[in-house]
Amino acid sequence: MATIRDVARLAGVSVATVSRVINKMESVNPETAGQVLKAIEQLQYEPNAVARGLAGKRMGIIALILPDILNPFFPALARGVEDVAHKKGLTVILGNSDDVGLKESSYIKALKKKYVDGFIFASNTIREEDVEGLRKERIPIVLLDRGLDTASCAVIRSNNRQGAKLAVRHLIEQGCRSIAHIYGPQDFITARERLLGYEEAAGGLKGYSPSLMIPGNFDIESGRKAVEQLLARHSNLDGIFAGNDLMAVGALKALHERGIRVPEQVKVCGFDGIGLAEITEPELTTIAQPVYEMGGLAARILIEEIESGIRDNHLIELDVTLVPRKSTVKGGS
Ligand code: RIB
């Protein structure tokens, strides 16, 4: 494989001149640049990507680290990131962290060695020291969905508290008075914000009781189990707001297993807006997050920082949308 020295020799210039041509520096006269490009073409020379990275040039690669690629919410987020990155000629490396801080740190360590140009993390476990460390090295990072407000970088997520209130108000409008909330893991800021929104909207209801709030794990099985416990506590339960669509699907399954009709007897609302919500029986009412837009916005902010330098922290909360379907409205939206 040809080296930069072979190109310099064939073009009759120095290695430094070849490097300046590769890195498109204006200080090379057009005739010399032409000779170098001809030699590169003739030798089929591939500039050493790591060397280019070492020279502080961009590698054209960004890393996207997600906490759970089996949850359909995250691939939709990744699609938004990748479509924007691809349009800008960037390659996206995808990693799965299982929301383990140490795993996230090892991704950062390994990918920094590959000279990635920037990181997007959907994480609430990423350590501030890792965020600060990257920014000190002028490597941009953007936190998506679960980033903490205190992070020193850009944080993009949905308005989770607004979304929870939308869900509860919709259930109340559909006639519910004993409304439960299956909440996600409280170390996730998204789940905490939804629980707060639920309490603000449902707290004044006559049928309200703290025992109507029950923990889940953002997956189908925990949603199913939560409904078993709720039905044992509240025989008059008539509404369920699940903190994400997967738990809402589990809730539908538990109600079906007990012959409880949805929405006639109990109405169910989820949160996320994943595709699965359109094919459940009945179709699931949900609070749709602007997932694709969130991913695209994160990529655009990261690319801006790669191109123009990193910025201070700022939180961007995007609006969510109520999508009424047959799990709360008889006959559908
Ligand atoms: O379904 C996964 C959940 O975790 C989503 O609601 C998303 O907001 C993330 O926090």
Short mmCIF file of C-alpha atoms and ligand atoms in Angstrom, two decimals:
data_model
loop_
_atom_site.label_atom_id
_atom_site.label_comp_id
_atom_site.label_asym_id
_atom_site.label_seq_id
_atom_site.Cartn_x
_atom_site.Cartn_y
_atom_site.Cartn_z
CA MET A 1 0.00 0.00 0.00
CA ALA A 2 1.43 3.38 -1.01
CA THR A 3 2.61 5.70 1.74
CA ILE A 4 2.70 9.50 1.94
CA ARG A 5 6.43 9.27 1.20
CA ASP A 6 5.77 7.42 -2.07
CA VAL A 7 3.38 10.18 -3.11
CA ALA A 8 5.91 12.90 -2.21
CA ARG A 9 8.64 11.14 -4.19
CA LEU A 10 6.47 10.65 -7.29
CA ALA A 11 5.20 14.25 -7.18
CA GLY A 12 8.68 15.63 -6.49
CA VAL A 13 7.58 17.50 -3.35
CA SER A 14 8.08 17.18 0.43
CA VAL A 15 5.91 15.02 2.70
CA ALA A 16 4.72 18.25 4.39
CA THR A 17 3.44 19.55 1.03
CA VAL A 18 1.51 16.32 0.42
CA SER A 19 0.00 16.65 3.95
CA ARG A 20 -1.07 20.24 3.23
CA VAL A 21 -2.77 19.15 0.00
CA ILE A 22 -4.56 16.27 1.80
CA ASN A 23 -5.79 18.64 4.49
CA LYS A 24 -6.92 21.15 1.84
CA MET A 25 -4.74 23.96 3.16
CA GLU A 26 -4.76 27.05 0.93
CA SER A 27 -0.97 27.54 1.23
CA VAL A 28 -0.25 25.13 -1.66
CA ASN A 29 -0.08 26.55 -5.19
CA PRO A 30 -2.56 24.98 -7.63
CA GLU A 31 0.10 23.48 -9.94
CA THR A 32 1.87 21.70 -7.07
CA ALA A 33 -1.47 20.56 -5.66
CA GLY A 34 -2.32 19.15 -9.08
CA GLN A 35 0.95 17.17 -9.20
CA VAL A 36 0.27 15.76 -5.73
CA LEU A 37 -3.34 14.80 -6.53
CA LYS A 38 -2.16 13.10 -9.74
CA ALA A 39 0.41 11.07 -7.75
CA ILE A 40 -2.26 10.14 -5.15
CA GLU A 41 -4.54 8.95 -7.95
CA GLN A 42 -1.75 7.04 -9.70
CA LEU A 43 -0.65 5.28 -6.47
CA GLN A 44 -4.23 4.83 -5.16
CA TYR A 45 -2.95 6.35 -1.92
CA GLU A 46 -5.34 6.28 1.11
CA PRO A 47 -4.36 9.05 3.59
CA ASN A 48 -3.87 7.53 7.03
CA ALA A 49 -7.07 8.45 8.83
CA VAL A 50 -5.48 8.33 12.28
CA ALA A 51 -2.64 10.62 11.12
CA ARG A 52 -5.23 13.04 9.80
CA GLY A 53 -7.00 12.79 13.15
CA LEU A 54 -3.70 13.40 14.95
CA ALA A 55 -3.24 16.54 12.88
CA GLY A 56 -6.43 17.80 14.56
CA LYS A 57 -8.41 17.29 11.38
CA ARG A 58 -11.89 15.82 11.55
CA MET A 59 -12.42 12.11 11.05
CA GLY A 60 -16.02 12.48 9.89
CA ILE A 61 -17.23 10.08 12.58
CA ILE A 62 -19.60 10.70 15.52
CA ALA A 63 -20.55 8.24 18.26
CA LEU A 64 -24.14 7.66 19.45
CA ILE A 65 -24.40 5.73 22.72
CA LEU A 66 -27.89 4.50 23.66
CA PRO A 67 -28.99 2.80 26.92
CA ASP A 68 -31.25 0.05 25.53
CA ILE A 69 -31.34 -0.67 21.79
CA LEU A 70 -34.07 -3.30 22.36
CA ASN A 71 -36.54 -0.56 23.34
CA PRO A 72 -38.08 0.70 20.05
CA PHE A 73 -37.87 4.30 21.30
CA PHE A 74 -34.10 4.37 20.88
CA PRO A 75 -33.74 3.10 17.28
CA ALA A 76 -36.19 5.85 16.28
CA LEU A 77 -33.93 8.35 18.05
CA ALA A 78 -30.91 6.88 16.24
CA ARG A 79 -32.68 7.26 12.89
CA GLY A 80 -33.04 11.00 13.49
CA VAL A 81 -29.35 11.30 14.37
CA GLU A 82 -28.15 9.21 11.43
CA ASP A 83 -30.23 10.97 8.77
CA VAL A 84 -28.78 14.38 9.70
CA ALA A 85 -25.23 13.03 10.11
CA HIS A 86 -25.41 11.21 6.76
CA LYS A 87 -26.52 14.37 4.97
CA LYS A 88 -23.41 16.09 6.36
CA GLY A 89 -21.20 13.23 5.18
CA LEU A 90 -20.60 11.91 8.68
CA THR A 91 -20.55 8.26 9.80
CA VAL A 92 -22.33 7.28 13.03
CA ILE A 93 -20.90 4.61 15.36
CA LEU A 94 -23.65 3.15 17.58
CA GLY A 95 -23.07 1.74 21.08
CA ASN A 96 -25.33 0.22 23.76
CA SER A 97 -24.55 1.18 27.36
CA ASP A 98 -27.30 -0.56 29.42
CA ASP A 99 -27.28 2.69 31.39
CA VAL A 100 -24.04 1.61 33.07
CA GLY A 101 -21.75 4.58 33.76
CA LEU A 102 -18.58 2.48 33.61
CA LYS A 103 -19.59 1.09 30.22
CA GLU A 104 -20.18 4.62 28.99
CA SER A 105 -16.73 5.64 30.23
CA SER A 106 -15.13 2.72 28.39
CA TYR A 107 -16.91 3.74 25.18
CA ILE A 108 -15.54 7.26 25.55
CA LYS A 109 -12.01 5.98 26.20
CA ALA A 110 -12.05 3.56 23.25
CA LEU A 111 -13.68 5.93 20.76
CA LYS A 112 -11.47 8.89 21.68
CA LYS A 113 -8.56 6.74 20.49
CA LYS A 114 -10.34 6.46 17.16
CA TYR A 115 -10.53 10.23 17.03
CA VAL A 116 -14.30 10.46 16.72
CA ASP A 117 -15.35 14.06 16.22
CA GLY A 118 -18.10 14.12 18.86
CA PHE A 119 -20.47 12.11 21.07
CA ILE A 120 -24.22 11.96 21.53
CA PHE A 121 -25.32 10.10 24.68
CA ALA A 122 -28.88 9.14 25.62
CA SER A 123 -27.96 8.58 29.23
CA ASN A 124 -28.67 9.63 32.78
CA THR A 125 -25.71 7.68 34.15
CA ILE A 126 -22.96 9.41 32.23
CA ARG A 127 -20.56 10.90 34.73
CA GLU A 128 -20.11 14.67 34.75
CA GLU A 129 -16.33 14.09 34.91
CA ASP A 130 -16.59 12.31 31.54
CA VAL A 131 -18.60 15.20 30.06
CA GLU A 132 -16.16 17.76 31.47
CA GLY A 133 -13.17 15.70 30.31
CA LEU A 134 -14.40 15.63 26.73
CA ARG A 135 -15.15 19.36 26.72
CA LYS A 136 -11.70 20.16 28.13
CA GLU A 137 -10.29 18.28 25.12
CA ARG A 138 -12.61 20.35 22.89
CA ILE A 139 -14.55 17.20 21.91
CA PRO A 140 -18.26 18.10 21.67
CA ILE A 141 -20.88 16.02 23.49
CA VAL A 142 -24.68 16.36 23.45
CA LEU A 143 -26.99 14.56 25.92
CA LEU A 144 -30.29 13.28 24.57
CA ASP A 145 -33.48 12.34 26.40
CA ARG A 146 -32.14 11.51 29.86
CA GLY A 147 -29.38 14.07 30.32
CA LEU A 148 -29.31 15.95 33.59
CA ASP A 149 -30.04 19.70 33.56
CA THR A 150 -26.80 20.22 35.49
CA ALA A 151 -24.69 18.78 32.66
CA SER A 152 -22.21 21.30 31.23
CA CYS A 153 -23.24 20.50 27.63
CA ALA A 154 -26.38 20.71 25.48
CA VAL A 155 -29.28 18.56 26.78
CA ILE A 156 -32.25 17.79 24.53
CA ARG A 157 -35.41 16.05 25.69
CA SER A 158 -39.20 16.16 25.55
CA ASN A 159 -41.32 18.20 27.92
CA ASN A 160 -42.06 15.14 30.03
CA ARG A 161 -43.98 16.89 32.77
CA GLN A 162 -46.28 18.61 30.22
CA GLY A 163 -46.81 15.23 28.56
CA ALA A 164 -47.86 13.54 31.81
CA LYS A 165 -50.40 16.29 32.48
CA LEU A 166 -51.74 15.90 28.91
CA ALA A 167 -52.23 12.16 29.54
CA VAL A 168 -54.05 12.61 32.86
CA ARG A 169 -56.26 15.42 31.55
CA HIS A 170 -57.22 13.26 28.58
CA LEU A 171 -58.18 10.38 30.90
CA ILE A 172 -60.24 12.76 33.05
CA GLU A 173 -61.99 14.11 29.91
CA GLN A 174 -62.84 10.50 29.02
CA GLY A 175 -64.56 10.15 32.41
CA CYS A 176 -61.83 8.52 34.52
CA ARG A 177 -61.76 9.37 38.24
CA SER A 178 -59.49 6.67 39.75
CA ILE A 179 -56.36 7.07 37.62
CA ALA A 180 -53.18 5.08 38.33
CA HIS A 181 -49.66 5.86 37.16
CA ILE A 182 -47.08 3.16 36.41
CA TYR A 183 -43.88 5.16 36.67
CA GLY A 184 -40.47 4.42 35.20
CA PRO A 185 -37.20 4.04 37.13
CA GLN A 186 -36.82 7.19 39.20
CA ASP A 187 -33.10 7.54 38.51
CA PHE A 188 -34.20 8.58 35.01
CA ILE A 189 -35.08 12.26 34.90
CA THR A 190 -37.67 11.50 32.21
CA ALA A 191 -39.52 9.16 34.58
CA ARG A 192 -39.23 11.62 37.50
CA GLU A 193 -40.68 14.44 35.44
CA ARG A 194 -43.62 12.29 34.30
CA LEU A 195 -44.40 11.26 37.88
CA LEU A 196 -44.38 14.93 38.92
CA GLY A 197 -46.71 15.80 36.03
CA TYR A 198 -49.06 12.97 37.02
CA GLU A 199 -49.20 14.15 40.66
CA GLU A 200 -49.85 17.75 39.61
CA ALA A 201 -52.72 16.73 37.32
CA ALA A 202 -54.25 13.86 39.33
CA GLY A 203 -53.54 15.01 42.87
CA GLY A 204 -56.77 16.99 43.12
CA LEU A 205 -59.03 14.16 42.03
CA LYS A 206 -61.49 12.84 44.66
CA GLY A 207 -60.39 9.30 43.87
CA TYR A 208 -56.69 10.17 44.13
CA SER A 209 -54.48 8.11 46.48
CA PRO A 210 -50.67 7.61 46.67
CA SER A 211 -51.36 3.86 46.32
CA LEU A 212 -52.38 4.60 42.71
CA MET A 213 -48.68 5.19 41.86
CA ILE A 214 -46.68 2.04 41.22
CA PRO A 215 -43.11 1.48 39.96
CA GLY A 216 -42.25 -0.15 36.64
CA ASN A 217 -39.08 -0.72 34.68
CA PHE A 218 -39.94 0.77 31.28
CA ASP A 219 -40.59 -2.75 29.92
CA ILE A 220 -43.67 -4.85 29.05
CA GLU A 221 -43.44 -7.34 31.93
CA SER A 222 -43.22 -4.66 34.63
CA GLY A 223 -46.32 -3.01 33.15
CA ARG A 224 -48.20 -6.29 33.29
CA LYS A 225 -47.15 -6.97 36.92
CA ALA A 226 -48.00 -3.40 38.00
CA VAL A 227 -51.61 -3.80 36.82
CA GLU A 228 -51.95 -7.03 38.81
CA GLN A 229 -50.98 -5.08 41.97
CA LEU A 230 -53.17 -2.09 41.09
CA LEU A 231 -56.26 -4.25 40.54
CA ALA A 232 -55.69 -5.93 43.90
CA ARG A 233 -55.63 -2.49 45.61
CA HIS A 234 -58.27 -0.60 43.64
CA SER A 235 -61.44 -2.37 42.49
CA ASN A 236 -62.72 0.96 41.12
CA LEU A 237 -59.66 1.61 38.92
CA ASP A 238 -60.85 3.21 35.66
CA GLY A 239 -57.75 4.82 34.17
CA ILE A 240 -54.05 3.97 33.79
CA PHE A 241 -51.28 6.34 32.64
CA ALA A 242 -48.13 4.30 31.95
CA GLY A 243 -44.78 6.13 31.91
CA ASN A 244 -43.86 4.61 28.54
CA ASP A 245 -45.53 2.61 25.77
CA LEU A 246 -43.89 -0.72 26.63
CA MET A 247 -45.36 -0.63 30.15
CA ALA A 248 -48.72 0.40 28.67
CA VAL A 249 -48.59 -2.66 26.38
CA GLY A 250 -47.97 -4.80 29.48
CA ALA A 251 -50.94 -3.15 31.16
CA LEU A 252 -53.20 -3.96 28.17
CA LYS A 253 -52.03 -7.58 28.37
CA ALA A 254 -52.86 -7.85 32.11
CA LEU A 255 -56.31 -6.30 31.63
CA HIS A 256 -57.04 -8.63 28.72
CA GLU A 257 -55.94 -11.67 30.75
CA ARG A 258 -58.56 -10.72 33.38
CA GLY A 259 -61.32 -10.10 30.88
CA ILE A 260 -61.41 -6.38 31.71
CA ARG A 261 -62.62 -4.43 28.67
CA VAL A 262 -60.58 -1.49 27.37
CA PRO A 263 -61.70 1.29 27.14
CA GLU A 264 -65.19 0.49 28.42
CA GLN A 265 -64.04 -0.49 31.95
CA VAL A 266 -60.45 0.80 32.13
CA LYS A 267 -58.78 3.34 29.84
CA VAL A 268 -55.02 3.14 29.16
CA CYS A 269 -52.58 5.82 27.96
CA GLY A 270 -48.86 5.35 27.28
CA PHE A 271 -45.91 7.65 26.53
CA ASP A 272 -43.36 7.67 23.67
CA GLY A 273 -45.30 7.09 20.45
CA ILE A 274 -43.50 3.92 19.30
CA GLY A 275 -44.86 2.03 16.27
CA LEU A 276 -46.04 -0.88 18.45
CA ALA A 277 -48.72 1.40 19.94
CA GLU A 278 -50.52 1.41 16.58
CA ILE A 279 -50.94 -2.37 16.41
CA THR A 280 -52.02 -3.32 19.93
CA GLU A 281 -55.63 -4.42 20.53
CA PRO A 282 -57.12 -1.92 21.15
CA GLU A 283 -54.70 0.56 19.58
CA LEU A 284 -52.89 2.47 22.32
CA THR A 285 -53.48 6.11 23.09
CA THR A 286 -50.13 7.70 23.82
CA ILE A 287 -48.17 10.89 24.36
CA ALA A 288 -45.93 11.00 21.32
CA GLN A 289 -42.44 12.36 21.77
CA PRO A 290 -40.86 14.10 18.73
CA VAL A 291 -38.28 11.29 18.71
CA TYR A 292 -37.01 11.67 15.16
CA GLU A 293 -36.78 15.46 15.55
CA MET A 294 -34.94 15.11 18.89
CA GLY A 295 -32.34 12.87 17.28
CA GLY A 296 -31.93 15.22 14.32
CA LEU A 297 -31.61 18.27 16.55
CA ALA A 298 -28.95 16.56 18.68
CA ALA A 299 -26.96 15.76 15.54
CA ARG A 300 -27.28 19.32 14.22
CA ILE A 301 -26.11 20.84 17.54
CA LEU A 302 -23.20 18.41 17.74
CA ILE A 303 -22.14 19.17 14.15
CA GLU A 304 -22.34 22.91 14.83
CA GLU A 305 -20.04 22.45 17.82
CA ILE A 306 -17.64 20.25 15.81
CA GLU A 307 -17.47 22.95 13.15
CA SER A 308 -17.56 26.10 15.28
CA GLY A 309 -16.41 25.11 18.76
CA ILE A 310 -18.20 23.82 21.84
CA ARG A 311 -20.88 25.92 23.59
CA ASP A 312 -22.04 26.14 27.20
CA ASN A 313 -24.77 24.00 28.60
CA HIS A 314 -28.32 24.61 27.51
CA LEU A 315 -31.50 22.58 27.99
CA ILE A 316 -33.92 22.24 25.07
CA GLU A 317 -37.32 20.72 25.86
CA LEU A 318 -39.50 19.85 22.86
CA ASP A 319 -43.30 19.70 23.00
CA VAL A 320 -45.10 16.35 22.97
CA THR A 321 -48.45 15.44 21.33
CA LEU A 322 -51.48 13.53 22.60
CA VAL A 323 -52.41 10.77 20.12
CA PRO A 324 -55.89 9.54 21.11
CA ARG A 325 -56.72 5.97 20.02
CA LYS A 326 -59.13 3.18 21.00
CA SER A 327 -57.54 2.39 24.38
CA THR A 328 -59.16 5.55 25.77
CA VAL A 329 -61.75 6.63 23.23
CA LYS A 330 -64.51 4.20 22.27
CA GLY A 331 -64.42 3.84 18.49
CA GLY A 332 -61.02 5.50 18.32
CA SER A 333 -59.65 9.07 18.08
O1 RIB B 1 -39.20 3.90 26.61
C1 RIB B 1 -37.96 4.35 27.09
C2 RIB B 1 -38.11 5.62 27.85
O2 RIB B 1 -36.83 5.99 28.29
C3 RIB B 1 -38.66 6.71 26.97
O3 RIB B 1 -39.85 7.22 27.53
C4 RIB B 1 -37.57 7.72 26.88
O4 RIB B 1 -38.01 9.04 27.17
C5 RIB B 1 -36.51 7.25 27.82
O5 RIB B 1 -36.36 8.09 28.93
#
